[in-house]
Coordinates of C-alpha atoms (C1' of nucleotides) in Angstrom, one line a residue:
Chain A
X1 CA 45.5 83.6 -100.1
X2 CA 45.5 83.4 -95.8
X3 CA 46.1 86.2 -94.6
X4 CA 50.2 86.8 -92.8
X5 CA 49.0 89.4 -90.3
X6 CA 48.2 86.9 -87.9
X7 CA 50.9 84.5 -86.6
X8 CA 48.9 81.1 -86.9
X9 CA 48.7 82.1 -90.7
X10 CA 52.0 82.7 -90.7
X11 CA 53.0 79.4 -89.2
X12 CA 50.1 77.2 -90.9
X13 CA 51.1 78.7 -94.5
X14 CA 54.9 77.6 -93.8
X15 CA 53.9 74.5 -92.3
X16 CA 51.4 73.8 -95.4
X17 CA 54.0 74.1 -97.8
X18 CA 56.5 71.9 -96.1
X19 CA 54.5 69.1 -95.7
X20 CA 53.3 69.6 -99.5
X21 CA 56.7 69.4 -100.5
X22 CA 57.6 66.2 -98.6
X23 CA 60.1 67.9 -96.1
X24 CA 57.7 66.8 -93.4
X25 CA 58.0 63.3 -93.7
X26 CA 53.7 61.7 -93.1
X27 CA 52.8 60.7 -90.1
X28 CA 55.8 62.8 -88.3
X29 CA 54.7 64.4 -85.5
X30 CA 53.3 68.2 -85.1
X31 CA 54.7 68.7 -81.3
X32 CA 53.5 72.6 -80.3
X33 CA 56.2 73.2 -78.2
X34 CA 58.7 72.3 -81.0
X35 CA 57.2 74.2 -83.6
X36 CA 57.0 77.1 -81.1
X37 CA 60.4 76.9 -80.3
X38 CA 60.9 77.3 -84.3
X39 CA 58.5 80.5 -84.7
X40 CA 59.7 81.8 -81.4
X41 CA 56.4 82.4 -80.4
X42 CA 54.1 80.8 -77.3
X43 CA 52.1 77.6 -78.1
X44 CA 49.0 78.9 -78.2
X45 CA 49.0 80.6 -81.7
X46 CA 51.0 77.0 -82.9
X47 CA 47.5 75.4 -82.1
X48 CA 45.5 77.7 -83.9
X49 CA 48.1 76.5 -86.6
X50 CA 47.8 72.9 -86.6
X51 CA 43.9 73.4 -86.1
X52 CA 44.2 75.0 -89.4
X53 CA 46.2 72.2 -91.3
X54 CA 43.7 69.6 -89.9
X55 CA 41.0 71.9 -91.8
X56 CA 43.0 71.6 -94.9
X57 CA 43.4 68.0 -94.2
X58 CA 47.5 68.3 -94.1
X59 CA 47.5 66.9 -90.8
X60 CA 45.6 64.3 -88.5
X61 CA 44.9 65.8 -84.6
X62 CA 43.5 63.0 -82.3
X63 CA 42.8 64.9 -78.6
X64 CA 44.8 65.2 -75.8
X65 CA 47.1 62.6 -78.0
X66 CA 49.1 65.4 -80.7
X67 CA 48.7 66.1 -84.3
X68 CA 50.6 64.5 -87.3
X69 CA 51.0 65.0 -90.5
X70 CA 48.6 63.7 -92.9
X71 CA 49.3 60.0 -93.9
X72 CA 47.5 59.8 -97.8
X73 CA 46.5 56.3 -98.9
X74 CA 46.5 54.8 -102.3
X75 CA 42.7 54.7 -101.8
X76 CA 42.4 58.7 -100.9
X77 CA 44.2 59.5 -103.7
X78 CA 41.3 57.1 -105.6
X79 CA 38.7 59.5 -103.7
X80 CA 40.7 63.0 -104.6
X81 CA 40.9 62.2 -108.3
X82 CA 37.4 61.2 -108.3
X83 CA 36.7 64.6 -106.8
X84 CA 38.4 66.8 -108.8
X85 CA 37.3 64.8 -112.3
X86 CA 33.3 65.6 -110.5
X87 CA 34.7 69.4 -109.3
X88 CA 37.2 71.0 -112.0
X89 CA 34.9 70.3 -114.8
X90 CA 32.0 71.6 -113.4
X91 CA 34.5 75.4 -112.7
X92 CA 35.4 75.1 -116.2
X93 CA 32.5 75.0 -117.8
X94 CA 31.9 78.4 -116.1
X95 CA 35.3 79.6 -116.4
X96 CA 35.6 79.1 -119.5
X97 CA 32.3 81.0 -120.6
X98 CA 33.3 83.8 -118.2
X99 CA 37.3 84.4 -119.0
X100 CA 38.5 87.5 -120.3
X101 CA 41.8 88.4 -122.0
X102 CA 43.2 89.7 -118.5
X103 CA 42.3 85.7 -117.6
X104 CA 44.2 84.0 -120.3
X105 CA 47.3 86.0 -119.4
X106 CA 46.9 84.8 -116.5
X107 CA 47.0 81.3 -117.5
X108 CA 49.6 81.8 -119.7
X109 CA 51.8 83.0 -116.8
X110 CA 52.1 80.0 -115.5
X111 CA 51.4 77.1 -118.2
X112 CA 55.0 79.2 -119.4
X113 CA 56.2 78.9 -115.4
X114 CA 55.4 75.2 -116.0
X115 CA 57.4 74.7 -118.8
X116 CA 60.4 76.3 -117.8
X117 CA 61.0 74.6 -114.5
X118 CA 64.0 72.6 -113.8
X119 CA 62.9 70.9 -110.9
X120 CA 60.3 69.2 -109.5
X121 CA 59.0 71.6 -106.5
X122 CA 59.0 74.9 -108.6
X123 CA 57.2 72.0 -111.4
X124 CA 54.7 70.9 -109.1
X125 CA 54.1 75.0 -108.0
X126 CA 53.7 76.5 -111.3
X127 CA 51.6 73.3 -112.1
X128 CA 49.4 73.8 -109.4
X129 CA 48.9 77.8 -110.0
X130 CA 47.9 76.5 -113.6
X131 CA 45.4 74.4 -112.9
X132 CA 43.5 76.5 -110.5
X133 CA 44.3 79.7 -112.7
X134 CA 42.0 77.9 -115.6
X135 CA 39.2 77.6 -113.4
X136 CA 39.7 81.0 -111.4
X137 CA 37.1 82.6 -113.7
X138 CA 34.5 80.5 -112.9
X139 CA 33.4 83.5 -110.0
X140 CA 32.4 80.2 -107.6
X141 CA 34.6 80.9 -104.2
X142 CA 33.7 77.7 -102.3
X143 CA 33.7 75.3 -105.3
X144 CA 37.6 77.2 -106.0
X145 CA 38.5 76.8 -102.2
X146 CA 37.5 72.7 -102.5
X147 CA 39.5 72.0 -105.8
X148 CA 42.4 73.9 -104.3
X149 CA 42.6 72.0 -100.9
X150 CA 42.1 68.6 -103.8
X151 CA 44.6 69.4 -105.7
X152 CA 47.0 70.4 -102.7
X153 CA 46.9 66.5 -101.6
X154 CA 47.5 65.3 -105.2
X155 CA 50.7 67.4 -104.8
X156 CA 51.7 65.5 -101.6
X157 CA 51.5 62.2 -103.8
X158 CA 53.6 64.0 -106.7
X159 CA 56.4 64.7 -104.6
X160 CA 56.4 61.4 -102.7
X161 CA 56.4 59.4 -105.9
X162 CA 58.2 61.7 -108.6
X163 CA 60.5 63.7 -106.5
X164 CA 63.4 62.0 -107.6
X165 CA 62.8 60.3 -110.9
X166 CA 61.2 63.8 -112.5
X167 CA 62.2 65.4 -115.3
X168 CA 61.6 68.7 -117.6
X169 CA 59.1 68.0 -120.1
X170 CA 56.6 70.8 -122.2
X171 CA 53.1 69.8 -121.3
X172 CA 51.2 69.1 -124.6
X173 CA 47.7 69.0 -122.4
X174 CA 48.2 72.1 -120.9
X175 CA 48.4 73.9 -124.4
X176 CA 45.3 71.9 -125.8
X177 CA 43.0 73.2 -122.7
X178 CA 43.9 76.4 -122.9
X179 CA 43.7 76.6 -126.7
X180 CA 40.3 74.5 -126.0
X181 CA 39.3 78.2 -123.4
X182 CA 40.4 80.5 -125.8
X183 CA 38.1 79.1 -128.3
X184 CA 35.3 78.9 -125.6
X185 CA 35.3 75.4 -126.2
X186 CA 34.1 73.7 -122.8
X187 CA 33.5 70.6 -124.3
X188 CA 37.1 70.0 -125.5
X189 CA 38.0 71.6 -123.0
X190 CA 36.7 69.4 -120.0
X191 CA 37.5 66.5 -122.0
X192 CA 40.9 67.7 -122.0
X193 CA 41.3 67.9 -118.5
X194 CA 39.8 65.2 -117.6
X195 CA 41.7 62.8 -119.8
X196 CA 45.1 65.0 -118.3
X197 CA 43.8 64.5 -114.5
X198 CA 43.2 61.0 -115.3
X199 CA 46.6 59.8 -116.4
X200 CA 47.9 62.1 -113.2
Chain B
X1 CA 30.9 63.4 -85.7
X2 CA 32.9 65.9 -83.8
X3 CA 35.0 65.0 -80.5
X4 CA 33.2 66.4 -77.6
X5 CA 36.1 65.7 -75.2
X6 CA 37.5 69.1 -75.5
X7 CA 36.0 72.8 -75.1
X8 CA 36.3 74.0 -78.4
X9 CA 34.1 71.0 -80.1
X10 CA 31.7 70.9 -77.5
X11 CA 31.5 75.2 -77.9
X12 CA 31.7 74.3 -82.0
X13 CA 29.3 72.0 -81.8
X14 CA 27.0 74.3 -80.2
X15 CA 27.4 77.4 -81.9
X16 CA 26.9 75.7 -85.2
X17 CA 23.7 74.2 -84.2
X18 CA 22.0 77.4 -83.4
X19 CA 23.8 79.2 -86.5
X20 CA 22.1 76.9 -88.9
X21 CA 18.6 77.0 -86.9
X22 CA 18.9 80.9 -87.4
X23 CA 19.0 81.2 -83.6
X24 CA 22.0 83.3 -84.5
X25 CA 21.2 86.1 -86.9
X26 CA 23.2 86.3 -89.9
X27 CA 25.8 88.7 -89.7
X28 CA 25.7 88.8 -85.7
X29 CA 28.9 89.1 -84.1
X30 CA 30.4 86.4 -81.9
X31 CA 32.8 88.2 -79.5
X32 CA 35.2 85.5 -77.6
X33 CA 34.7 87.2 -74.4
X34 CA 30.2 87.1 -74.8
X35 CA 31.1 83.2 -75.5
X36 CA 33.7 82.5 -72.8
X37 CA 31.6 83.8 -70.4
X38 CA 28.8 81.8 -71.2
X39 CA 30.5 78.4 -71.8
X40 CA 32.0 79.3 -68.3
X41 CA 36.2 79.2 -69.9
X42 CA 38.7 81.3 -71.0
X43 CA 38.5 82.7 -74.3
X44 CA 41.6 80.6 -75.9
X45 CA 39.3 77.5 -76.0
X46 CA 36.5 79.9 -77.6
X47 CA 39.1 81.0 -80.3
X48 CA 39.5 77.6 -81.7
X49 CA 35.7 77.4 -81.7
X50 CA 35.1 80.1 -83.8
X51 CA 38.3 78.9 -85.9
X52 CA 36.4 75.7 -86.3
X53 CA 32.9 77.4 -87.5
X54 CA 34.9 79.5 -89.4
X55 CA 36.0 76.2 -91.2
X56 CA 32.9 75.0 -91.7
X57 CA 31.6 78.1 -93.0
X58 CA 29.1 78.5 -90.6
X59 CA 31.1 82.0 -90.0
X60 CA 33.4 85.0 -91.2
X61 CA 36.8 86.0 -89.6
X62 CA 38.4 89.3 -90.5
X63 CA 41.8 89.1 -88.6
X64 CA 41.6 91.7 -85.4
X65 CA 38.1 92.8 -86.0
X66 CA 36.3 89.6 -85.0
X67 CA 34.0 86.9 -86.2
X68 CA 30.9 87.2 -87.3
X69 CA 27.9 84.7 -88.3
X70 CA 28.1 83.9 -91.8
X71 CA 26.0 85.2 -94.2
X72 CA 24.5 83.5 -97.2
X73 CA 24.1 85.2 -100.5
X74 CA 22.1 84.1 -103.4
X75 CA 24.7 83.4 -105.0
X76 CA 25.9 81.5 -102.6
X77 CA 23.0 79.1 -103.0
X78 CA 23.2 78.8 -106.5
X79 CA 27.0 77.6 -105.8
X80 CA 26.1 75.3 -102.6
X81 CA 23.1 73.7 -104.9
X82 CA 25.2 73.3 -107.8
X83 CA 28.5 71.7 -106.3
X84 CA 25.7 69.1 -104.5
X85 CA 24.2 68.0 -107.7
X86 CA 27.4 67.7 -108.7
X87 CA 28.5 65.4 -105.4
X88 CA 26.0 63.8 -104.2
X89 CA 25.2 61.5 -107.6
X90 CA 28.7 60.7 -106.8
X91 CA 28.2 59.5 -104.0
X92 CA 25.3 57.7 -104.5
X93 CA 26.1 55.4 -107.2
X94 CA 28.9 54.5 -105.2
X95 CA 26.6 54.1 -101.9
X96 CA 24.0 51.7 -104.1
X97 CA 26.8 49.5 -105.1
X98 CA 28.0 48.9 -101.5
X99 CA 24.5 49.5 -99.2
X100 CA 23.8 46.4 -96.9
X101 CA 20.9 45.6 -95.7
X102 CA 21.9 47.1 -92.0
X103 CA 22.2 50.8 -94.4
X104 CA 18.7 50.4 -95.9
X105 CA 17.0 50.2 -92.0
X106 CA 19.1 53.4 -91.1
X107 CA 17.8 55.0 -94.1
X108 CA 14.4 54.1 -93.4
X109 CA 15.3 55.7 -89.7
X110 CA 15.4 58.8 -90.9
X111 CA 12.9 58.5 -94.0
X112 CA 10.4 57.9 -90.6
X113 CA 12.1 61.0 -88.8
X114 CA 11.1 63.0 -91.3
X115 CA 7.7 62.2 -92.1
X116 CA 7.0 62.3 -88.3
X117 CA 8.7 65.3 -87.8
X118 CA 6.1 68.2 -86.3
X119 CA 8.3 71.0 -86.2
X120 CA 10.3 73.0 -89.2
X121 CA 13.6 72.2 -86.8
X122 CA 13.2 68.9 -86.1
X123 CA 12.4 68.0 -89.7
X124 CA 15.4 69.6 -91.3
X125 CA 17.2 67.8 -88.7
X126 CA 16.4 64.6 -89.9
X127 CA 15.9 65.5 -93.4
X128 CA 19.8 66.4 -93.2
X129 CA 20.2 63.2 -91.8
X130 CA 18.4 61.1 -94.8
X131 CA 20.4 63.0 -97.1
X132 CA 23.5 62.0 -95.8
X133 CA 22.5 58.3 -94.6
X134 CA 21.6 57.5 -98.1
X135 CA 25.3 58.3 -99.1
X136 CA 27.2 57.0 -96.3
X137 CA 27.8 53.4 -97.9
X138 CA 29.4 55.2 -100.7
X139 CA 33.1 54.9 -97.8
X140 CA 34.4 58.2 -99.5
X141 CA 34.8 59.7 -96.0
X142 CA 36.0 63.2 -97.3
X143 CA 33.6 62.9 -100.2
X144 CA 30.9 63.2 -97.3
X145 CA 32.3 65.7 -95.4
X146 CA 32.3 67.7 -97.9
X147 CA 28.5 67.0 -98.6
X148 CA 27.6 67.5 -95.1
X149 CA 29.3 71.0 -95.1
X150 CA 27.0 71.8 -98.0
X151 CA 24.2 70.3 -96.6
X152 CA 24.6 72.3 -93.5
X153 CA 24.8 75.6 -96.0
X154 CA 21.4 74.2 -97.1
X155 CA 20.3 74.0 -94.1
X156 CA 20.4 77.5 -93.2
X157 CA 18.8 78.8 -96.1
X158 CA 15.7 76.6 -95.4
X159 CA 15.6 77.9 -92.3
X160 CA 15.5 81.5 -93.1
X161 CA 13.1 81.2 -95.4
X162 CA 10.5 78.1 -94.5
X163 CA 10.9 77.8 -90.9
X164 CA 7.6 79.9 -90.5
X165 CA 5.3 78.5 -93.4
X166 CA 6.3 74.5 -93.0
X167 CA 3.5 72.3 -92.6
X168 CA 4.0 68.3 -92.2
X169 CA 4.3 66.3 -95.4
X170 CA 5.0 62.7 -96.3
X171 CA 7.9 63.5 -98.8
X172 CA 7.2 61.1 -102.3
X173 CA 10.4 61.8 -103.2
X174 CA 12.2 60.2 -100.4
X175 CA 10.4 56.9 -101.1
X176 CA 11.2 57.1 -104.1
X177 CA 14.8 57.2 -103.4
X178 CA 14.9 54.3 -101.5
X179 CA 12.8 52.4 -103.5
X180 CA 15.9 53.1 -106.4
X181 CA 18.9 52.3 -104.1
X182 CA 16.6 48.9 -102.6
X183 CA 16.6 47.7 -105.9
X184 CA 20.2 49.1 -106.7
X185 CA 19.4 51.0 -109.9
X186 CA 21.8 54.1 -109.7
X187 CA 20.3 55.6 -112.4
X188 CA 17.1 55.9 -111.2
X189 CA 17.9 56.9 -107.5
X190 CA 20.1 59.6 -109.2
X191 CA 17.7 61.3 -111.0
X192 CA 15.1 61.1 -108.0
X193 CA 17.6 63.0 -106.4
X194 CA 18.8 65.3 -108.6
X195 CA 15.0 66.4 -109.3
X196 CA 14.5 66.5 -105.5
X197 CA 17.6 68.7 -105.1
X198 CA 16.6 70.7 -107.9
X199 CA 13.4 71.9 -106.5
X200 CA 14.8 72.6 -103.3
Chain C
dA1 C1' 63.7 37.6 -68.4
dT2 C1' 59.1 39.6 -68.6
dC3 C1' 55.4 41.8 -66.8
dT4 C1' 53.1 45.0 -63.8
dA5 C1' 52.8 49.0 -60.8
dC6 C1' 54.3 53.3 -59.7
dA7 C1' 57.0 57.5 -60.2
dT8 C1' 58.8 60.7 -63.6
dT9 C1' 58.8 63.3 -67.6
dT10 C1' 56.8 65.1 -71.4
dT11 C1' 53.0 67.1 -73.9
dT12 C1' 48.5 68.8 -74.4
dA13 C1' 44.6 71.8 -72.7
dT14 C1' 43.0 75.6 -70.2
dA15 C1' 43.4 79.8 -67.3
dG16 C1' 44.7 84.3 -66.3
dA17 C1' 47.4 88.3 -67.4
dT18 C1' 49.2 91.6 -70.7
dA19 C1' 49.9 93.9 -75.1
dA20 C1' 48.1 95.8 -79.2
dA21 C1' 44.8 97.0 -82.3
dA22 C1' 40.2 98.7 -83.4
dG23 C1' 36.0 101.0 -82.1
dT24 C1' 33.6 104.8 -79.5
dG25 C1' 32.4 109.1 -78.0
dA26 C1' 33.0 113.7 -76.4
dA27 C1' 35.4 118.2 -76.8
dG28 C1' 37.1 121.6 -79.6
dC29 C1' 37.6 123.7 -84.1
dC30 C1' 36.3 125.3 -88.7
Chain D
dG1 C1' 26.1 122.1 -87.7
dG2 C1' 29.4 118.9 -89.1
dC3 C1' 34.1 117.4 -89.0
dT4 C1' 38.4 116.2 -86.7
dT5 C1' 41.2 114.9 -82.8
dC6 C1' 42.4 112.6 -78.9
dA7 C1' 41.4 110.1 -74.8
dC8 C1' 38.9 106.1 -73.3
dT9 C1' 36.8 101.6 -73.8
dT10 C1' 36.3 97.4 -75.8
dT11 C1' 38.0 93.4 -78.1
dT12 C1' 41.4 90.7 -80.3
dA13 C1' 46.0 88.5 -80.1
dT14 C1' 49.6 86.6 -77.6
dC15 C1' 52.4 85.2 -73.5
dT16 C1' 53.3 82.9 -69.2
dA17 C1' 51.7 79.8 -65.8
dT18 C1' 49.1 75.9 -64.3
dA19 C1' 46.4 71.7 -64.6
dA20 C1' 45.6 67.4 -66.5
dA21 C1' 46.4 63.7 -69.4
dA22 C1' 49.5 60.6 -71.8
dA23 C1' 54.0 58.6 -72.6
dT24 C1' 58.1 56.8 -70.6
dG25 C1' 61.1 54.6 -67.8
dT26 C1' 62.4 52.1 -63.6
dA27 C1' 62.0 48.9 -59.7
dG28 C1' 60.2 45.0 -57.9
dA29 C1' 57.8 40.6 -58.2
dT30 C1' 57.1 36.2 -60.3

DNA sequence: ATCTACATTTTTATAGATAAAAGTGAAGCC
DNA sequence: GGCTTCACTTTTATCTATAAAAATGTAGAT
């Protein structure tokens, strides 16, 4: 969670989620004085904003020449999955040996948020908070911090492809994997998820 | 490799350097003024330095009280070690598949560094640069990024801990490596490495 | 009509000034 | 003596202004 106290938080967070979500088409253009205009603030905290989408990789800065959103190829996507089928398993295994009750609710929070959605961003939301819920026991900050930043690009490709054409469905993985933790199964489990990840 | 035509790489670039030799205590504050007045600037270009370590993981921010040199747990280690056994394999089969034979000489540059090397700094150096050469054919550019962060981490840690007992040693296991990914068995240069990691 | 050179405009990068929050320390009180 | 309070200092966060670089558009030449 950034923290909203500070205005380039404030404005990197808002920014994040739009360009997540599609509303900032790739490759648009990140101008400061625009975006300060927006937040009514000065320019100076907007750049400590973008700086902090390049560091999440939502947007490309080339200096003295501007900053734009993110353009994801075909082959990045190749590179993310591979990632996160070398990353999630790896927190699993751990999360799965270290959950608690408290942590299943948790999951269960949001495989049921996933479920009930009736449109694709609050879909791709709850389906995000699911997947890094599973592995949030795993007690490994930096390894949780890499997969979330992974699986914040895949939801860039989700909403450019499936934006239009998606529709409610109850996710039949997402109930095997967590049956698979409740069990302490890591095995079924991981193979699970990485069988779900790999048909993404 | 980080853009050095603008003030906060160049003071990023800096910083980071002496953070990972231990020139920089851990824990030790970095006030924007102490900085600004030694890179000779204002302290808006220093900001976006630290936000950039800060990124890296090279140091701490808590919002209005400053920024502070990172400090590396145990656990912390444990984490950094696991997620590279984890990545770098990956990396590696892919980098035996593609190396050329203009890859193998720069591998062999650094294989020399190291071996030559008569200080603890200068041989991290290029031991850190080995490491990575050896993966860069794998073309996952984000892949190694993310490897080089952790390596960095690494870095630290041997630093505070062997910087004062090193003595020179040709390093088997570096041979070894190259010997694998010469004659393109993945497997073999895999498990060299993992072991080699392992020991660390 | 197209290309080049130059002037204009726009945008990024940095400086300097100000506001606001946090830290510091001394004086007074229990 | 130790604790609290309040003024003072330091440091962070933000704004406004300026410098510098890049983009844009226009006029003139071929």
């Amino acid at each position: 969670m950034p923290d909203l106290s500070i205005k380039p938080a404030i404005i990197a967070d808002t920014l994040a989620e739009e360009i997540i979500r599609g509303d900032l088409v790739q490759g648009a253009r990140l101008a400061q004085d625009h975006i300060a205009a927006r937040f009514q603030c000065s320019h100076v905290p907007v750049r400590e904003a973008l700086q902090r989408l390049v560091q999440m990789e939502l947007a490309t800065a080339i200096p003295r020449k501007g900053v734009r959103v993110f353009k994801l190829s075909d082959q990045d996507h190749d590179e993310i999955l591979e990632m996160r089928l070398s990353l999630e398993p790896l927190a699993l295994r751990r999360a799965v040996t270290r959950a608690t009750s408290q942590d299943y609710a948790n999951m269960e929070v949001f495989r049921h948020a996933c479920d009930k959605a009736d449109d694709a961003i609050s879909w791709e939301r709850a389906n995000r908070l699911f997947h890094l819920a599973i592995l949030q026991p795993c007690d490994r900050p930096r390894l949780l911090s890499q997969i979330e930043q992974l699986q914040r690009l895949s939801a860039i490709r989700f909403h450019t492809r499936w934006k239009t054409t998606w529709s409610r469905t109850s996710d039949a993985d997402h109930s095997a994997i967590l049956k698979a933790i409740k069990r302490a199964d890591e095995k079924a489990a991981c193979a699970i998820l990485v069988r779900h990840l790999s048909r993404g």
